[in-house]
Short mmCIF file of C-alpha atoms in Angstrom, two decimals:
data_model
loop_
_atom_site.label_atom_id
_atom_site.label_comp_id
_atom_site.label_asym_id
_atom_site.label_seq_id
_atom_site.Cartn_x
_atom_site.Cartn_y
_atom_site.Cartn_z
CA UNK A 3 -33.25 2.84 0.46
CA UNK A 4 -30.22 1.20 2.11
CA UNK A 5 -26.52 1.82 1.70
CA UNK A 6 -26.34 -0.99 -0.87
CA UNK A 7 -29.07 0.73 -2.93
CA UNK A 8 -27.28 4.08 -3.06
CA UNK A 9 -25.87 5.13 -6.45
CA UNK A 10 -22.20 4.41 -7.08
CA UNK A 11 -21.24 8.10 -7.13
CA UNK A 12 -22.61 8.45 -3.60
CA UNK A 13 -20.85 5.43 -2.09
CA UNK A 14 -17.68 5.68 -4.17
CA UNK A 15 -17.13 9.46 -4.07
CA UNK A 16 -19.36 11.45 -1.73
CA UNK A 17 -19.04 9.26 1.38
CA UNK A 18 -15.22 8.92 1.16
CA UNK A 19 -14.88 12.69 0.68
CA UNK A 20 -17.10 13.40 3.70
CA UNK A 21 -15.13 10.90 5.78
CA UNK A 22 -11.83 12.42 4.69
CA UNK A 23 -13.03 15.94 5.50
CA UNK A 24 -14.13 14.75 8.94
CA UNK A 25 -10.68 13.29 9.60
CA UNK A 26 -9.02 16.51 8.43
CA UNK A 27 -11.30 18.62 10.65
CA UNK A 28 -10.29 16.60 13.70
CA UNK A 29 -6.65 16.92 12.62
CA UNK A 30 -7.10 20.69 12.26
CA UNK A 31 -8.43 20.83 15.81
CA UNK A 32 -5.37 18.95 17.06
CA UNK A 33 -3.03 21.30 15.18
CA UNK A 34 -4.88 24.26 16.72
CA UNK A 35 -4.44 22.74 20.19
CA UNK A 36 -0.73 22.41 19.44
CA UNK A 37 -0.63 26.20 19.01
CA UNK A 38 -0.42 26.44 15.22
CA UNK A 39 -2.75 27.84 12.57
CA UNK A 40 -4.49 24.89 10.78
CA UNK A 41 -5.01 26.85 7.54
CA UNK A 42 -1.39 28.00 7.38
CA UNK A 43 -0.23 24.48 8.18
CA UNK A 44 -2.42 23.03 5.42
CA UNK A 45 -1.03 25.57 2.96
CA UNK A 46 2.54 24.58 3.84
CA UNK A 47 1.67 20.90 3.48
CA UNK A 48 0.02 21.34 0.07
CA UNK A 49 2.83 23.53 -1.27
CA UNK A 50 5.46 21.06 -0.09
CA UNK A 51 3.73 17.89 -1.28
CA UNK A 52 1.84 18.96 -4.42
CA UNK A 53 2.72 22.42 -5.77
CA UNK A 54 6.50 22.13 -5.56
CA UNK A 55 7.68 19.80 -8.40
CA UNK A 56 10.38 18.19 -6.28
CA UNK A 57 7.93 17.70 -3.41
CA UNK A 58 5.37 16.21 -5.80
CA UNK A 59 8.07 13.82 -7.01
CA UNK A 60 8.60 12.57 -3.46
CA UNK A 61 4.83 12.28 -2.97
CA UNK A 62 4.54 10.08 -6.06
CA UNK A 63 7.55 8.06 -4.93
CA UNK A 64 5.82 7.16 -1.67
CA UNK A 65 2.55 6.60 -3.53
CA UNK A 66 4.25 4.06 -5.82
CA UNK A 67 4.76 1.72 -2.86
CA UNK A 68 1.34 2.45 -1.37
CA UNK A 69 -0.42 1.53 -4.63
CA UNK A 70 0.96 -2.01 -4.41
CA UNK A 71 0.11 -2.49 -0.73
CA UNK A 72 -3.32 -0.97 -1.35
CA UNK A 73 -3.87 -3.38 -4.25
CA UNK A 74 -2.72 -6.29 -2.08
CA UNK A 75 -5.39 -5.54 0.52
CA UNK A 76 -8.02 -4.68 -2.10
CA UNK A 77 -7.80 -7.88 -4.13
CA UNK A 78 -8.16 -9.92 -0.93
CA UNK A 79 -11.17 -7.84 0.14
CA UNK A 80 -12.84 -8.58 -3.18
CA UNK A 81 -12.91 -12.23 -2.06
CA UNK A 82 -14.15 -11.35 1.41
CA UNK A 83 -10.69 -11.76 2.96
CA UNK A 84 -9.18 -9.11 5.23
CA UNK A 85 -5.43 -9.42 4.64
CA UNK A 86 -3.70 -7.66 7.52
CA UNK A 87 -0.36 -9.18 6.53
CA UNK A 88 0.78 -6.93 3.67
CA UNK A 89 3.47 -5.56 5.98
CA UNK A 90 5.09 -8.96 6.42
CA UNK A 91 4.49 -9.96 2.80
CA UNK A 92 6.24 -6.84 1.53
CA UNK A 93 9.08 -7.47 3.99
CA UNK A 94 9.50 -11.07 2.82
CA UNK A 95 9.20 -9.94 -0.79
CA UNK A 96 12.14 -7.64 -0.13
CA UNK A 97 14.15 -10.67 0.95
CA UNK A 98 13.35 -12.46 -2.32
CA UNK A 99 14.38 -9.40 -4.28
CA UNK A 100 17.61 -9.06 -2.31
CA UNK A 101 18.60 -12.69 -2.74
CA UNK A 102 18.18 -12.29 -6.51
CA UNK A 103 20.32 -9.15 -6.47
CA UNK A 104 23.07 -10.67 -4.33
CA UNK A 105 23.19 -13.73 -6.56
CA UNK A 106 23.16 -12.06 -9.97
CA UNK A 107 24.02 -8.34 -9.75
CA UNK A 108 27.66 -9.01 -10.65
CA UNK A 109 26.85 -11.06 -13.77
CA UNK A 110 23.51 -10.06 -15.28
CA UNK A 111 22.85 -6.84 -17.25
CA UNK A 112 20.22 -4.48 -15.87
CA UNK A 113 17.51 -5.55 -18.32
CA UNK A 114 17.69 -9.11 -16.92
CA UNK A 115 18.67 -8.27 -13.34
CA UNK A 116 15.75 -5.96 -12.55
CA UNK A 117 13.09 -8.44 -13.85
CA UNK A 118 14.81 -11.17 -11.78
CA UNK A 119 14.45 -8.97 -8.68
CA UNK A 120 10.81 -8.21 -9.47
CA UNK A 121 10.05 -11.92 -9.88
CA UNK A 122 11.85 -12.71 -6.62
CA UNK A 123 9.85 -10.06 -4.76
CA UNK A 124 6.54 -11.33 -6.14
CA UNK A 125 7.32 -15.01 -5.47
CA UNK A 126 8.45 -14.48 -1.88
CA UNK A 127 5.49 -12.20 -1.15
CA UNK A 128 3.12 -14.78 -2.64
CA UNK A 129 4.72 -17.56 -0.56
CA UNK A 130 4.32 -15.62 2.68
CA UNK A 131 0.62 -15.04 1.92
CA UNK A 132 0.03 -18.56 0.58
CA UNK A 133 0.45 -20.13 4.01
CA UNK A 134 -2.33 -18.10 5.75
CA UNK A 135 -4.48 -18.63 2.64
CA UNK A 136 -3.97 -22.38 2.85
CA UNK A 137 -4.72 -22.41 6.58
CA UNK A 138 -7.95 -20.46 5.96
CA UNK A 139 -9.06 -22.65 3.05
CA UNK A 140 -8.08 -26.06 4.39
CA UNK A 141 -8.01 -25.71 8.17
CA UNK A 142 -10.53 -22.97 8.87
CA UNK A 143 -8.03 -20.62 10.50
CA UNK A 144 -9.15 -16.99 10.47
CA UNK A 145 -7.22 -14.97 7.90
CA UNK A 146 -7.02 -11.88 10.13
CA UNK A 147 -5.42 -13.79 12.99
CA UNK A 148 -2.92 -15.69 10.84
CA UNK A 149 -1.83 -12.69 8.75
CA UNK A 150 -1.26 -10.59 11.88
CA UNK A 151 0.73 -13.45 13.38
CA UNK A 152 2.78 -13.80 10.21
CA UNK A 153 3.74 -10.11 10.39
CA UNK A 154 5.48 -10.76 13.70
CA UNK A 155 7.00 -14.02 12.51
CA UNK A 156 8.39 -12.28 9.44
CA UNK A 157 9.86 -9.43 11.50
CA UNK A 158 11.72 -11.91 13.72
CA UNK A 159 12.81 -14.06 10.78
CA UNK A 160 14.11 -11.08 8.81
CA UNK A 161 16.01 -9.80 11.83
CA UNK A 162 17.71 -13.20 12.13
CA UNK A 163 18.49 -13.52 8.40
CA UNK A 164 19.86 -9.99 8.01
CA UNK A 165 21.99 -10.09 11.17
CA UNK A 166 23.19 -13.68 10.71
CA UNK A 167 23.75 -13.89 6.97
CA UNK A 168 23.44 -10.63 5.05
CA UNK A 169 25.54 -8.07 6.95
CA UNK A 170 28.95 -7.84 5.22
CA UNK A 171 31.95 -8.74 7.34
CA UNK A 172 33.18 -5.79 9.37
CA UNK A 173 30.01 -3.71 8.90
CA UNK A 174 27.87 -2.46 11.79
CA UNK A 175 24.80 -1.36 9.84
CA UNK A 176 22.00 -3.98 9.99
CA UNK A 177 21.66 -4.21 6.21
CA UNK A 178 22.86 -6.19 3.24
CA UNK A 179 25.65 -4.95 1.03
CA UNK A 180 24.81 -2.29 -1.56
CA UNK A 181 23.78 -3.74 -4.91
CA UNK A 182 25.67 -2.98 -8.11
CA UNK A 183 24.67 -0.04 -10.29
CA UNK A 184 22.90 -2.43 -12.67
CA UNK A 185 20.25 -3.01 -9.97
CA UNK A 186 19.08 0.61 -9.84
CA UNK A 187 15.62 1.33 -11.22
CA UNK A 188 15.73 4.08 -13.89
CA UNK A 189 14.66 7.40 -12.39
CA UNK A 190 12.04 9.60 -14.03
CA UNK A 191 14.12 12.75 -13.62
CA UNK A 192 16.21 11.40 -16.51
CA UNK A 193 13.30 12.32 -18.79
CA UNK A 194 11.74 15.04 -16.59
CA UNK A 195 14.56 17.16 -15.07
CA UNK A 196 12.01 19.43 -13.39
CA UNK A 197 11.44 16.65 -10.83
CA UNK A 198 14.87 17.31 -9.37
CA UNK A 199 17.21 14.84 -7.71
CA UNK A 200 14.52 12.59 -6.23
CA UNK A 201 14.09 8.80 -6.07
CA UNK A 202 10.90 8.75 -8.18
CA UNK A 203 11.47 5.95 -10.67
CA UNK A 204 9.71 3.74 -13.20
CA UNK A 205 8.08 1.83 -10.34
CA UNK A 206 5.44 4.56 -10.47
CA UNK A 207 4.65 3.57 -14.07
CA UNK A 208 4.55 -0.08 -13.02
CA UNK A 209 2.06 0.90 -10.30
CA UNK A 210 -0.22 2.52 -12.89
CA UNK A 211 -0.02 -0.61 -15.05
CA UNK A 212 -0.83 -2.76 -12.00
CA UNK A 213 -3.93 -0.63 -11.32
CA UNK A 214 -5.14 -1.11 -14.90
CA UNK A 215 -4.55 -4.88 -14.79
CA UNK A 216 -6.35 -5.08 -11.45
CA UNK A 217 -9.37 -3.17 -12.81
CA UNK A 218 -9.61 -5.34 -15.92
CA UNK A 219 -9.08 -8.61 -14.03
CA UNK A 220 -11.64 -7.85 -11.31
CA UNK A 221 -14.41 -6.27 -13.38
CA UNK A 222 -13.83 -7.48 -16.94
CA UNK A 223 -12.93 -11.15 -16.61
CA UNK A 224 -14.65 -14.39 -15.64
CA UNK A 225 -12.08 -14.91 -12.90
CA UNK A 226 -12.94 -11.50 -11.47
CA UNK A 227 -16.62 -12.41 -11.50
CA UNK A 228 -15.85 -15.58 -9.51
CA UNK A 229 -13.64 -13.55 -7.17
CA UNK A 230 -16.39 -11.03 -6.41
CA UNK A 231 -19.01 -13.76 -6.14
CA UNK A 232 -16.86 -15.47 -3.52
CA UNK A 233 -16.64 -12.23 -1.56
CA UNK A 234 -20.38 -11.55 -1.75
CA UNK A 235 -21.64 -15.03 -0.89
CA UNK A 236 -19.36 -18.04 -0.63
CA UNK A 237 -22.24 -20.52 -0.49
CA UNK A 238 -23.87 -19.16 -3.64
CA UNK A 239 -20.50 -19.05 -5.39
CA UNK A 240 -19.89 -22.68 -4.42
CA UNK A 241 -23.21 -23.79 -5.90
CA UNK A 242 -22.38 -21.78 -9.02
CA UNK A 243 -19.27 -23.91 -9.51
CA UNK A 244 -16.55 -21.82 -7.86
CA UNK A 245 -13.95 -23.85 -5.98
CA UNK A 246 -13.86 -21.76 -2.83
CA UNK A 247 -10.70 -23.26 -1.33
CA UNK A 248 -8.73 -22.79 -4.54
CA UNK A 249 -10.07 -19.23 -4.92
CA UNK A 250 -9.03 -18.30 -1.37
CA UNK A 251 -5.53 -19.72 -1.78
CA UNK A 252 -5.01 -18.15 -5.22
CA UNK A 253 -6.34 -14.77 -4.08
CA UNK A 254 -4.06 -14.68 -1.05
CA UNK A 255 -1.07 -15.64 -3.19
CA UNK A 256 -1.86 -12.82 -5.62
CA UNK A 257 -2.37 -10.44 -2.70
CA UNK A 258 1.00 -11.40 -1.26
CA UNK A 259 2.71 -11.04 -4.64
CA UNK A 260 1.36 -7.49 -4.96
CA UNK A 261 2.56 -6.64 -1.46
CA UNK A 262 5.96 -8.11 -2.30
CA UNK A 263 6.16 -5.91 -5.38
CA UNK A 264 5.91 -2.89 -3.09
CA UNK A 265 9.49 -3.62 -2.02
CA UNK A 266 10.79 -2.98 -5.55
CA UNK A 267 10.21 0.78 -5.31
CA UNK A 268 11.64 1.02 -1.81
CA UNK A 269 14.77 -1.06 -2.42
CA UNK A 270 15.69 -0.87 -6.11
CA UNK A 271 14.32 2.64 -6.46
CA UNK A 272 15.88 4.19 -3.37
CA UNK A 273 18.18 2.44 -0.88
CA UNK A 274 19.69 -0.24 -3.19
CA UNK A 275 20.16 -2.59 -0.25
CA UNK A 276 17.95 -4.51 2.20
CA UNK A 277 17.73 -2.84 5.59
CA UNK A 278 16.04 -3.77 8.82
CA UNK A 279 12.40 -2.60 8.95
CA UNK A 280 12.59 -0.98 5.51
CA UNK A 281 8.82 -1.44 5.08
CA UNK A 282 8.12 1.29 7.62
CA UNK A 283 4.40 0.64 7.96
CA UNK A 284 3.60 0.70 4.23
CA UNK A 285 1.66 -2.55 4.57
CA UNK A 286 -0.64 -1.07 7.19
CA UNK A 287 -1.09 2.09 5.13
CA UNK A 288 -2.31 -0.24 2.37
CA UNK A 289 -5.27 -1.16 4.56
CA UNK A 290 -6.31 2.48 4.82
CA UNK A 291 -5.83 2.96 1.08
CA UNK A 292 -8.02 -0.04 0.25
CA UNK A 293 -10.76 1.15 2.60
CA UNK A 294 -10.68 4.78 1.50
CA UNK A 295 -10.34 3.91 -2.19
CA UNK A 296 -13.28 1.45 -1.98
CA UNK A 297 -11.10 -1.16 -3.74
CA UNK A 298 -11.44 0.78 -7.02
CA UNK A 299 -8.32 1.51 -9.14
CA UNK A 300 -8.93 5.27 -9.29
CA UNK A 301 -9.74 5.42 -5.59
CA UNK A 302 -6.61 3.42 -4.72
CA UNK A 303 -4.42 5.76 -6.78
CA UNK A 304 -5.91 8.92 -5.25
CA UNK A 305 -5.68 7.48 -1.73
CA UNK A 306 -2.05 6.44 -2.29
CA UNK A 307 -1.20 9.96 -3.48
CA UNK A 308 -2.98 11.42 -0.44
CA UNK A 309 -0.96 9.31 1.99
CA UNK A 310 2.22 10.07 0.04
CA UNK A 311 1.41 13.76 0.36
CA UNK A 312 0.87 13.40 4.10
CA UNK A 313 4.32 11.88 4.49
CA UNK A 314 6.14 14.36 2.28
CA UNK A 315 4.21 17.45 3.38
CA UNK A 316 4.21 16.34 6.99
CA UNK A 317 7.99 16.07 7.04
CA UNK A 318 8.47 19.62 5.74
CA UNK A 319 5.70 20.96 7.96
CA UNK A 320 7.33 19.51 11.08
CA UNK A 321 10.56 21.28 10.08
CA UNK A 322 8.83 24.64 9.67
CA UNK A 323 6.51 24.19 12.63
CA UNK A 324 8.44 22.55 15.50
CA UNK A 325 5.26 22.48 17.59
CA UNK A 326 3.84 19.89 15.17
CA UNK A 327 5.80 16.64 15.64
CA UNK A 328 6.05 14.10 12.82
CA UNK A 329 3.97 11.69 14.93
CA UNK A 330 1.00 13.98 14.29
CA UNK A 331 0.74 12.60 10.78
CA UNK A 332 0.65 9.02 12.01
CA UNK A 333 -2.29 10.21 14.09
CA UNK A 334 -3.90 11.73 10.98
CA UNK A 335 -3.43 8.43 9.14
CA UNK A 336 -5.20 6.73 12.03
CA UNK A 337 -8.05 9.22 11.80
CA UNK A 338 -8.46 8.51 8.10
CA UNK A 339 -8.56 4.77 8.81
CA UNK A 340 -11.13 5.37 11.55
CA UNK A 341 -13.48 7.52 9.47
CA UNK A 342 -13.04 5.64 6.18
CA UNK A 343 -13.04 2.19 7.77
CA UNK A 344 -14.87 1.69 11.04
CA UNK A 345 -17.11 4.75 10.48
CA UNK A 346 -17.38 4.59 6.68
CA UNK A 347 -21.19 4.79 6.75
CA UNK A 348 -21.36 7.61 9.31
CA UNK A 349 -23.01 9.98 6.82
CA UNK A 350 -24.96 7.33 4.93
CA UNK A 351 -28.33 7.88 6.74
CA UNK A 352 -28.27 11.64 6.10
CA UNK A 353 -27.26 11.11 2.47
CA UNK A 354 -30.04 8.55 1.97
CA UNK A 355 -32.58 11.09 3.27
CA UNK A 356 -31.28 13.71 0.84
CA UNK A 357 -31.48 11.27 -2.07
CA UNK A 358 -35.05 10.33 -1.15
CA UNK A 359 -36.07 13.99 -1.06
CA UNK A 360 -34.42 14.55 -4.44
#
């Protein structure tokens, strides 16, 4: 028996859980070396991020963005493409959203303005991913190299655009002007007051819908079959009639659109203006979410919630435990990427032996 022959519950649930526990054990050791009790610290983190309703609201707010970046990486991985550029694609998507807001927020009602912003975010994100997709399909450029490069290009371009064109006259903050009230995403605490005064908004519901659409499109449609066939064996897919170049370009455009949609929660749901470096690493977190979630909708959602909890709980924990700096949780994210990505099959041989004995 090989890893590919293992049952789905083993590869999709048991191995990720074992990898996650391994990452948390190493993190617990680090917390112990910092002079704090790992169990007490974990209790504080869970209470802050999950048990407390307001903390849970913040966790789900962060998760709303991570779902989209996780989906962006996942849909590309289904086609055998490793999209490292979700960071830049989300950033550029934020520019498309902002341009729509600046152009129409004084004239359009909210029910037309918000969809215009969503479309702008998706289109600009798709455009920024289309170029690496085209270079891969038509010129043979490696998608990892080009998407990494485009992250840096986007960062420089956005810095120029924001500083040169978007900062209001007389302002010092490197950000666009604040959008009108019509551009604010409805918050869920309107219907659920127990959530408190938090930025959790309907983007979370959009994220759930996106997960459902992704699951149906990938596993219940002919296009999804062609997508997965391309990822498994491009030569076989080609002989089966799949246009590989078109599939690569289309998949990267969809991936970029999903990453661009991640900006909707961050901008329309929270800040209500475009700021420098607003992405804050969410695109790179999407890589970890796709790896840990095994590109499955349920896994992506749970992984996004986990990383949201690490951010929310980690912030409160660093306040209560000054010996644990906030950078510790970036380190924990790295551990999760290490164990769920590069070392994802660490426990596979032992699990295969157990399955054979059973």
